[in-house]
Amino acid sequence: AIAMVMFSDNLQLLEKAFCTLRSLCSDSDDNKHNVARSPGVVDAIVSTMQLYRDNPKIQSSAAWTLGGIGSFPPAAIYIGENGGIDVIARAMYLHDGCQSVAKQSCYALEVLSAPENKNYTLMVEIGVIGAVIHVMQANSDNPGIQASCCMVLSNLAKVNTSIKRKIVEKEALDCIAISMVMHGDHRRLQHNACSVLCSLLCEATFDSLLAAGATELMHAASTTFPAECRDNTKMMM
């Protein structure tokens, strides 16, 4: 963290610092917790993203690092409380044409939006739903990005009816449907898309789901990938 602050103008050093942090957190929850709680580490990453907001390589690497740290719940909450989600969402808008930024930002949000991390209220307030849908629209040809986006929306939709309605109101269903049709042979995408459609189901969204052809899309997915999609499809039916 000290090196990142003292040598903030050295892009090569910053990249090495991010890489080192990811390596430390790759296989140890204790390390993730310790890194997140170490004085200045998360702040240094967030500050670097703010300083180099126009640099897609820095944004991508920093988001990837926050995702790696955040895969341990206490660390994820700390990241949310200290501006990590804000800078990731901003990067998704500023660099919507850069698939590396989109990929790593969506990966980070997929981790940080897990229900046990309790970041959902903050994410909705910041505008993560809109940022995710924006990325889906800008990267419709990338099934990996689409899959991560669907999982972020699924995680948020599981929280309450209000969030389900917000997701539908942001026209997420169109993006999900297009993605399922375009990438019908992508296992992870179909699984995550079925997950979010199932998670969105409630009385307030029922008609919208029917109009979007959710049941037909899920039936097709469960036919192609029964192990991954059948349970969610049964719940929807």
PDB file of N, CA, C and O in Angstrom, residues 1-2 4-5 17-18 21-22 24-25 31-48 65-66 69 78-79 82:
ATOM      1  N   ALA A   1       0.835  -1.197   0.000  1.00  0.00           N
ATOM      2  CA  ALA A   1       0.000   0.000   0.000  1.00  0.00           C
ATOM      3  C   ALA A   1       0.871   1.249   0.000  1.00  0.00           C
ATOM      4  O   ALA A   1       0.590   2.218  -0.719  1.00  0.00           O
ATOM      5  N   ILE A   2       1.946   1.241   0.769  1.00  0.00           N
ATOM      6  CA  ILE A   2       2.851   2.391   0.825  1.00  0.00           C
ATOM      7  C   ILE A   2       3.482   2.629  -0.550  1.00  0.00           C
ATOM      8  O   ILE A   2       3.566   3.748  -1.035  1.00  0.00           O
ATOM      9  N   MET A   4       2.288   1.791  -3.451  1.00  0.00           N
ATOM     10  CA  MET A   4       1.278   2.260  -4.388  1.00  0.00           C
ATOM     11  C   MET A   4       1.031   3.755  -4.231  1.00  0.00           C
ATOM     12  O   MET A   4       0.743   4.456  -5.203  1.00  0.00           O
ATOM     13  N   VAL A   5       1.135   4.241  -3.000  1.00  0.00           N
ATOM     14  CA  VAL A   5       0.932   5.663  -2.752  1.00  0.00           C
ATOM     15  C   VAL A   5       2.172   6.469  -3.125  1.00  0.00           C
ATOM     16  O   VAL A   5       2.094   7.495  -3.804  1.00  0.00           O
ATOM     17  N   ALA A  17       2.239  -4.468  -8.043  1.00  0.00           N
ATOM     18  CA  ALA A  17       1.596  -4.463  -6.727  1.00  0.00           C
ATOM     19  C   ALA A  17       0.252  -5.168  -6.778  1.00  0.00           C
ATOM     20  O   ALA A  17      -0.075  -5.977  -5.892  1.00  0.00           O
ATOM     21  N   PHE A  18      -0.532  -4.905  -7.826  1.00  0.00           N
ATOM     22  CA  PHE A  18      -1.818  -5.582  -7.973  1.00  0.00           C
ATOM     23  C   PHE A  18      -1.619  -7.090  -8.110  1.00  0.00           C
ATOM     24  O   PHE A  18      -2.348  -7.890  -7.509  1.00  0.00           O
ATOM     25  N   LEU A  21      -0.781  -8.662  -4.756  1.00  0.00           N
ATOM     26  CA  LEU A  21      -1.956  -8.762  -3.894  1.00  0.00           C
ATOM     27  C   LEU A  21      -2.856  -9.913  -4.326  1.00  0.00           C
ATOM     28  O   LEU A  21      -3.373 -10.654  -3.487  1.00  0.00           O
ATOM     29  N   ARG A  22      -3.032 -10.088  -5.637  1.00  0.00           N
ATOM     30  CA  ARG A  22      -3.860 -11.195  -6.121  1.00  0.00           C
ATOM     31  C   ARG A  22      -3.246 -12.540  -5.754  1.00  0.00           C
ATOM     32  O   ARG A  22      -3.960 -13.475  -5.377  1.00  0.00           O
ATOM     33  N   LEU A  24      -1.314 -13.175  -3.175  1.00  0.00           N
ATOM     34  CA  LEU A  24      -1.477 -13.368  -1.739  1.00  0.00           C
ATOM     35  C   LEU A  24      -2.876 -13.870  -1.386  1.00  0.00           C
ATOM     36  O   LEU A  24      -3.056 -14.642  -0.446  1.00  0.00           O
ATOM     37  N   CYS A  25      -3.856 -13.413  -2.156  1.00  0.00           N
ATOM     38  CA  CYS A  25      -5.246 -13.733  -1.834  1.00  0.00           C
ATOM     39  C   CYS A  25      -5.785 -14.954  -2.574  1.00  0.00           C
ATOM     40  O   CYS A  25      -6.931 -15.352  -2.351  1.00  0.00           O
ATOM     41  N   ASN A  31      -5.555 -14.567   4.312  1.00  0.00           N
ATOM     42  CA  ASN A  31      -4.823 -13.522   3.601  1.00  0.00           C
ATOM     43  C   ASN A  31      -5.764 -12.456   3.051  1.00  0.00           C
ATOM     44  O   ASN A  31      -5.460 -11.256   3.088  1.00  0.00           O
ATOM     45  N   LYS A  32      -6.910 -12.892   2.513  1.00  0.00           N
ATOM     46  CA  LYS A  32      -7.882 -11.932   1.983  1.00  0.00           C
ATOM     47  C   LYS A  32      -8.338 -10.976   3.072  1.00  0.00           C
ATOM     48  O   LYS A  32      -8.422  -9.755   2.871  1.00  0.00           O
ATOM     49  N   HIS A  33      -8.642 -11.552   4.240  1.00  0.00           N
ATOM     50  CA  HIS A  33      -9.093 -10.733   5.360  1.00  0.00           C
ATOM     51  C   HIS A  33      -7.986  -9.786   5.813  1.00  0.00           C
ATOM     52  O   HIS A  33      -8.215  -8.596   6.037  1.00  0.00           O
ATOM     53  N   ASN A  34      -6.786 -10.316   5.933  1.00  0.00           N
ATOM     54  CA  ASN A  34      -5.664  -9.503   6.399  1.00  0.00           C
ATOM     55  C   ASN A  34      -5.320  -8.382   5.418  1.00  0.00           C
ATOM     56  O   ASN A  34      -5.020  -7.254   5.810  1.00  0.00           O
ATOM     57  N   VAL A  35      -5.370  -8.725   4.112  1.00  0.00           N
ATOM     58  CA  VAL A  35      -5.078  -7.701   3.104  1.00  0.00           C
ATOM     59  C   VAL A  35      -6.128  -6.597   3.144  1.00  0.00           C
ATOM     60  O   VAL A  35      -5.805  -5.402   3.112  1.00  0.00           O
ATOM     61  N   ALA A  36      -7.402  -6.998   3.229  1.00  0.00           N
ATOM     62  CA  ALA A  36      -8.480  -6.005   3.251  1.00  0.00           C
ATOM     63  C   ALA A  36      -8.377  -5.105   4.473  1.00  0.00           C
ATOM     64  O   ALA A  36      -8.663  -3.899   4.402  1.00  0.00           O
ATOM     65  N   ARG A  37      -7.973  -5.673   5.602  1.00  0.00           N
ATOM     66  CA  ARG A  37      -7.909  -4.917   6.856  1.00  0.00           C
ATOM     67  C   ARG A  37      -6.577  -4.208   7.054  1.00  0.00           C
ATOM     68  O   ARG A  37      -6.443  -3.377   7.958  1.00  0.00           O
ATOM     69  N   SER A  38      -5.593  -4.540   6.247  1.00  0.00           N
ATOM     70  CA  SER A  38      -4.299  -3.875   6.389  1.00  0.00           C
ATOM     71  C   SER A  38      -4.466  -2.391   6.085  1.00  0.00           C
ATOM     72  O   SER A  38      -5.128  -2.031   5.111  1.00  0.00           O
ATOM     73  N   PRO A  39      -3.897  -1.526   6.916  1.00  0.00           N
ATOM     74  CA  PRO A  39      -4.095  -0.078   6.749  1.00  0.00           C
ATOM     75  C   PRO A  39      -3.739   0.400   5.342  1.00  0.00           C
ATOM     76  O   PRO A  39      -2.623   0.203   4.866  1.00  0.00           O
ATOM     77  N   GLY A  40      -4.718   0.955   4.674  1.00  0.00           N
ATOM     78  CA  GLY A  40      -4.454   1.628   3.414  1.00  0.00           C
ATOM     79  C   GLY A  40      -4.506   0.797   2.157  1.00  0.00           C
ATOM     80  O   GLY A  40      -4.435   1.364   1.064  1.00  0.00           O
ATOM     81  N   VAL A  41      -4.648  -0.529   2.231  1.00  0.00           N
ATOM     82  CA  VAL A  41      -4.582  -1.341   1.015  1.00  0.00           C
ATOM     83  C   VAL A  41      -5.780  -1.070   0.100  1.00  0.00           C
ATOM     84  O   VAL A  41      -5.621  -0.716  -1.076  1.00  0.00           O
ATOM     85  N   VAL A  42      -6.987  -1.252   0.627  1.00  0.00           N
ATOM     86  CA  VAL A  42      -8.173  -1.004  -0.194  1.00  0.00           C
ATOM     87  C   VAL A  42      -8.232   0.465  -0.605  1.00  0.00           C
ATOM     88  O   VAL A  42      -8.545   0.797  -1.759  1.00  0.00           O
ATOM     89  N   ASP A  43      -7.906   1.358   0.310  1.00  0.00           N
ATOM     90  CA  ASP A  43      -7.891   2.789  -0.013  1.00  0.00           C
ATOM     91  C   ASP A  43      -6.911   3.088  -1.147  1.00  0.00           C
ATOM     92  O   ASP A  43      -7.193   3.907  -2.029  1.00  0.00           O
ATOM     93  N   ALA A  44      -5.748   2.427  -1.122  1.00  0.00           N
ATOM     94  CA  ALA A  44      -4.739   2.657  -2.164  1.00  0.00           C
ATOM     95  C   ALA A  44      -5.240   2.171  -3.525  1.00  0.00           C
ATOM     96  O   ALA A  44      -5.016   2.826  -4.552  1.00  0.00           O
ATOM     97  N   ILE A  45      -5.930   1.021  -3.539  1.00  0.00           N
ATOM     98  CA  ILE A  45      -6.471   0.497  -4.799  1.00  0.00           C
ATOM     99  C   ILE A  45      -7.546   1.445  -5.342  1.00  0.00           C
ATOM    100  O   ILE A  45      -7.567   1.785  -6.522  1.00  0.00           O
ATOM    101  N   VAL A  46      -8.447   1.866  -4.457  1.00  0.00           N
ATOM    102  CA  VAL A  46      -9.515   2.776  -4.868  1.00  0.00           C
ATOM    103  C   VAL A  46      -8.937   4.100  -5.357  1.00  0.00           C
ATOM    104  O   VAL A  46      -9.358   4.638  -6.393  1.00  0.00           O
ATOM    105  N   SER A  47      -7.959   4.624  -4.641  1.00  0.00           N
ATOM    106  CA  SER A  47      -7.324   5.885  -5.044  1.00  0.00           C
ATOM    107  C   SER A  47      -6.639   5.759  -6.401  1.00  0.00           C
ATOM    108  O   SER A  47      -6.671   6.684  -7.220  1.00  0.00           O
ATOM    109  N   THR A  48      -6.018   4.607  -6.634  1.00  0.00           N
ATOM    110  CA  THR A  48      -5.361   4.376  -7.919  1.00  0.00           C
ATOM    111  C   THR A  48      -6.378   4.350  -9.051  1.00  0.00           C
ATOM    112  O   THR A  48      -6.156   4.901 -10.133  1.00  0.00           O
ATOM    113  N   THR A  65      -8.204  -7.229  -8.813  1.00  0.00           N
ATOM    114  CA  THR A  65      -7.621  -7.348  -7.477  1.00  0.00           C
ATOM    115  C   THR A  65      -8.686  -7.212  -6.397  1.00  0.00           C
ATOM    116  O   THR A  65      -8.707  -7.991  -5.431  1.00  0.00           O
ATOM    117  N   LEU A  66      -9.587  -6.260  -6.545  1.00  0.00           N
ATOM    118  CA  LEU A  66     -10.664  -6.098  -5.564  1.00  0.00           C
ATOM    119  C   LEU A  66     -11.556  -7.334  -5.543  1.00  0.00           C
ATOM    120  O   LEU A  66     -12.021  -7.765  -4.475  1.00  0.00           O
ATOM    121  N   ILE A  69      -9.671 -10.042  -3.540  1.00  0.00           N
ATOM    122  CA  ILE A  69      -9.726  -9.780  -2.099  1.00  0.00           C
ATOM    123  C   ILE A  69     -11.134 -10.016  -1.563  1.00  0.00           C
ATOM    124  O   ILE A  69     -11.330 -10.554  -0.475  1.00  0.00           O
ATOM    125  N   TYR A  78     -15.935  -4.750   3.638  1.00  0.00           N
ATOM    126  CA  TYR A  78     -14.993  -3.651   3.826  1.00  0.00           C
ATOM    127  C   TYR A  78     -14.745  -2.904   2.512  1.00  0.00           C
ATOM    128  O   TYR A  78     -14.689  -1.674   2.486  1.00  0.00           O
ATOM    129  N   ILE A  79     -14.624  -3.641   1.434  1.00  0.00           N
ATOM    130  CA  ILE A  79     -14.431  -3.022   0.116  1.00  0.00           C
ATOM    131  C   ILE A  79     -15.628  -2.136  -0.230  1.00  0.00           C
ATOM    132  O   ILE A  79     -15.478  -1.010  -0.710  1.00  0.00           O
ATOM    133  N   ASN A  82     -15.700   1.143   1.659  1.00  0.00           N
ATOM    134  CA  ASN A  82     -14.590   2.059   1.410  1.00  0.00           C
ATOM    135  C   ASN A  82     -14.432   2.458  -0.059  1.00  0.00           C
ATOM    136  O   ASN A  82     -13.339   2.786  -0.504  1.00  0.00           O
TER     137      ASN A  82
END
